[in-house]
C-alpha positions as a printed Julia matrix, in Angstrom:
223×3 Matrix{Float64}:
 -22.62  162.12  48.96
 -21.71  158.48  48.34
 -18.43  158.82  50.22
 -20.09  160.66  53.13
 -22.7   157.94  53.61
 -20.1   155.18  53.24
 -17.96  156.89  55.88
 -20.97  157.02  58.2
 -21.69  153.32  57.59
 -18.1   152.33  58.28
 -18.08  154.36  61.5
 -20.67  151.9   62.8
 -17.86  149.33  63.16
 -15.53  149.26  66.16
 -12.89  146.91  67.51
 -11.99  145.78  71.05
  -9.59  148.09  72.85
  -7.72  145.08  74.21
  -6.83  141.77  72.59
  -9.16  139.08  73.9
  -9.0   135.3   73.77
 -11.74  135.28  71.15
 -11.6   137.67  68.2
 -14.67  139.84  67.66
 -15.8   142.95  65.85
 -18.29  145.46  67.18
 -21.07  147.32  65.38
 -23.53  150.01  66.45
 -26.98  149.65  64.94
 -30.55  150.05  66.21
 -29.34  151.71  69.42
 -27.33  148.66  70.43
 -23.72  147.59  70.48
 -23.46  144.3   68.62
 -20.47  142.01  69.06
 -19.83  139.58  66.25
 -17.5   136.61  66.53
 -15.94  135.87  63.14
 -14.0   132.98  61.68
 -11.35  133.33  58.99
 -11.67  129.87  57.49
 -14.69  130.49  55.26
 -16.43  133.34  53.42
 -19.66  132.97  55.37
 -18.09  133.66  58.77
 -16.84  137.18  57.99
 -18.81  140.44  58.03
 -18.66  141.91  54.51
 -19.41  145.57  53.66
 -22.7   144.64  51.97
 -24.05  143.51  55.35
 -23.21  146.91  56.86
 -24.91  148.67  53.95
 -28.08  146.61  54.43
 -28.07  147.12  58.22
 -27.66  150.88  57.79
 -30.53  150.95  55.3
 -32.84  148.99  57.59
 -32.09  151.31  60.49
 -32.35  154.62  58.62
 -35.46  153.61  56.63
 -37.35  151.96  59.46
 -40.49  154.02  58.83
 -40.78  153.16  55.14
 -39.69  149.55  55.72
 -41.24  148.92  59.13
 -40.05  145.52  60.37
 -42.03  145.46  63.63
 -43.89  142.13  63.88
 -42.96  141.31  60.27
 -41.94  137.78  59.32
 -38.4   138.03  57.95
 -35.94  135.47  56.61
 -32.29  136.12  55.86
 -30.58  133.8   53.39
 -26.83  133.39  53.64
 -26.88  134.99  57.08
 -23.2   134.26  57.74
 -22.23  135.85  61.05
 -25.81  136.99  61.63
 -25.33  140.77  61.74
 -28.25  141.59  59.41
 -30.58  139.17  61.2
 -29.58  140.64  64.56
 -30.3   144.2   63.41
 -33.66  143.14  61.92
 -34.53  141.47  65.23
 -33.58  144.57  67.21
 -35.86  146.55  64.89
 -38.79  144.35  65.95
 -38.96  141.64  63.28
 -39.66  137.95  63.76
 -36.48  136.65  62.1
 -35.34  133.32  60.71
 -31.58  133.42  60.08
 -30.41  130.72  57.65
 -27.16  129.37  56.27
 -25.23  126.18  55.59
 -24.93  123.62  58.41
 -21.22  124.27  59.02
 -21.96  127.94  59.78
 -24.88  127.44  62.15
 -22.83  127.12  65.35
 -21.18  130.52  65.03
 -24.38  132.05  63.66
 -26.4   130.75  66.62
 -23.8   132.06  69.06
 -23.86  135.56  67.59
 -27.63  135.74  67.28
 -28.28  134.53  70.82
 -25.54  136.66  72.39
 -26.83  139.87  70.78
 -30.6   139.41  70.97
 -31.44  137.56  74.18
 -33.76  139.71  76.31
 -33.26  142.61  73.88
 -35.83  141.86  71.18
 -39.59  141.71  70.92
 -39.28  138.37  69.12
 -36.41  135.96  69.71
 -34.95  135.06  66.29
 -34.41  131.47  65.24
 -31.52  129.93  63.32
 -32.22  127.3   60.71
 -30.28  125.36  58.11
 -30.9   126.32  54.49
 -28.84  124.79  51.72
 -29.99  126.6   48.59
 -32.25  124.55  46.37
 -32.3   121.51  48.68
 -35.44  120.24  50.45
 -37.09  123.65  50.15
 -40.67  122.42  50.36
 -39.83  120.03  53.19
 -38.06  122.62  55.34
 -39.94  125.75  54.23
 -43.38  124.6   53.03
 -45.13  127.19  50.88
 -48.4   126.68  52.74
 -47.03  127.77  56.11
 -43.99  129.93  55.37
 -45.24  133.43  54.67
 -42.37  135.9   54.67
 -42.94  139.65  54.51
 -39.27  140.29  53.77
 -36.33  138.32  52.42
 -32.96  139.83  53.31
 -29.74  138.99  51.48
 -26.28  140.55  51.68
 -23.47  139.51  49.36
 -24.95  136.12  48.55
 -23.68  136.25  44.95
 -19.95  135.8   45.44
 -17.71  133.26  43.7
 -20.58  130.85  44.1
 -21.17  127.62  42.12
 -24.83  127.43  43.18
 -26.42  130.44  41.49
 -29.15  128.28  39.91
 -30.03  127.01  43.37
 -29.96  130.55  44.77
 -32.49  131.7   42.18
 -34.66  128.66  42.94
 -34.52  129.53  46.65
 -35.56  133.14  46.08
 -38.43  131.88  43.93
 -39.6   129.34  46.52
 -39.55  131.7   49.5
 -41.13  134.68  47.75
 -44.91  135.22  47.76
 -46.67  137.85  45.67
 -46.35  140.49  48.38
 -42.91  139.52  49.72
 -40.3   142.28  49.54
 -36.7   141.27  48.84
 -33.98  143.65  50.1
 -30.7   142.55  48.56
 -27.27  144.19  48.84
 -24.87  143.03  46.14
 -21.2   143.78  45.55
 -20.34  143.54  41.87
 -17.17  141.57  41.19
 -17.19  139.02  38.37
 -19.09  138.94  35.09
 -20.7   135.56  35.77
 -22.12  136.86  39.02
 -23.2   140.12  37.39
 -25.19  138.1   34.84
 -27.16  136.64  37.75
 -28.94  140.0   38.04
 -30.28  139.6   34.47
 -31.56  136.12  35.26
 -33.08  137.35  38.51
 -35.04  139.99  36.61
 -36.79  137.31  34.58
 -38.73  136.42  37.75
 -38.67  139.62  39.79
 -39.24  143.33  39.33
 -35.96  144.88  40.42
 -35.45  148.45  41.65
 -32.22  150.13  42.73
 -32.93  151.86  46.04
 -29.35  152.78  46.98
 -26.03  152.75  45.18
 -22.51  153.06  46.56
 -20.0   153.31  43.69
 -17.04  153.68  46.05
 -17.84  150.22  47.45
 -19.16  148.8   44.16
 -22.29  147.83  46.11
 -25.9   148.22  44.96
 -28.93  147.8   47.2
 -31.99  146.41  45.44
 -35.65  146.06  46.26
 -37.41  143.24  44.41
 -40.88  141.74  44.19
 -42.31  138.92  42.16
 -43.37  139.74  38.6
 -47.04  139.4   37.77
 -48.24  139.98  41.32
 -51.67  141.46  41.87
 -51.54  145.24  41.65
 -53.34  147.09  44.45
């Protein structure tokens, strides 16, 4: 079953039939063809399999996790594929990443969502752990969902990542997080994450070494 679903996910990717002056990859999600311009000079400008896993989940579970008119933020948006799919599914999306990635991110988001979405997504700088209250004040930033794909990867700022999750998450915020397991230090991040959040595995792909989690803040009011 794992290999069948993974094969279906990977079939959502396609490549240009002819070589063009600007390299791009194509993806089919949410009844749209999405063209993503990548860069090979940094991790954040490449589409990783975890992003495809999260996009596939959002599309195929759109009734249970209805994004229409929901306020959504993606951290570590990279090329913007997940944010684009969330936007096409009706969400009001803020796509965030480091300043050096924003140009390519903005290009991809605008190119694939203009006149196609109920809400035009916005692109915003977010350096984990830095100026969080200034740029994302708790009083006015109310996110229904936080999306994250492969944000824990050979990263020196895991403390700041945890701080960012904590700052952006309200009691009823749902985190959907796709993680590829690689190194022990990064794997230990999951244990630290669980000190603040209730964590549930909602999908697992052993052939990709990717797990998809749902998380919510511990100690929230139970309905």
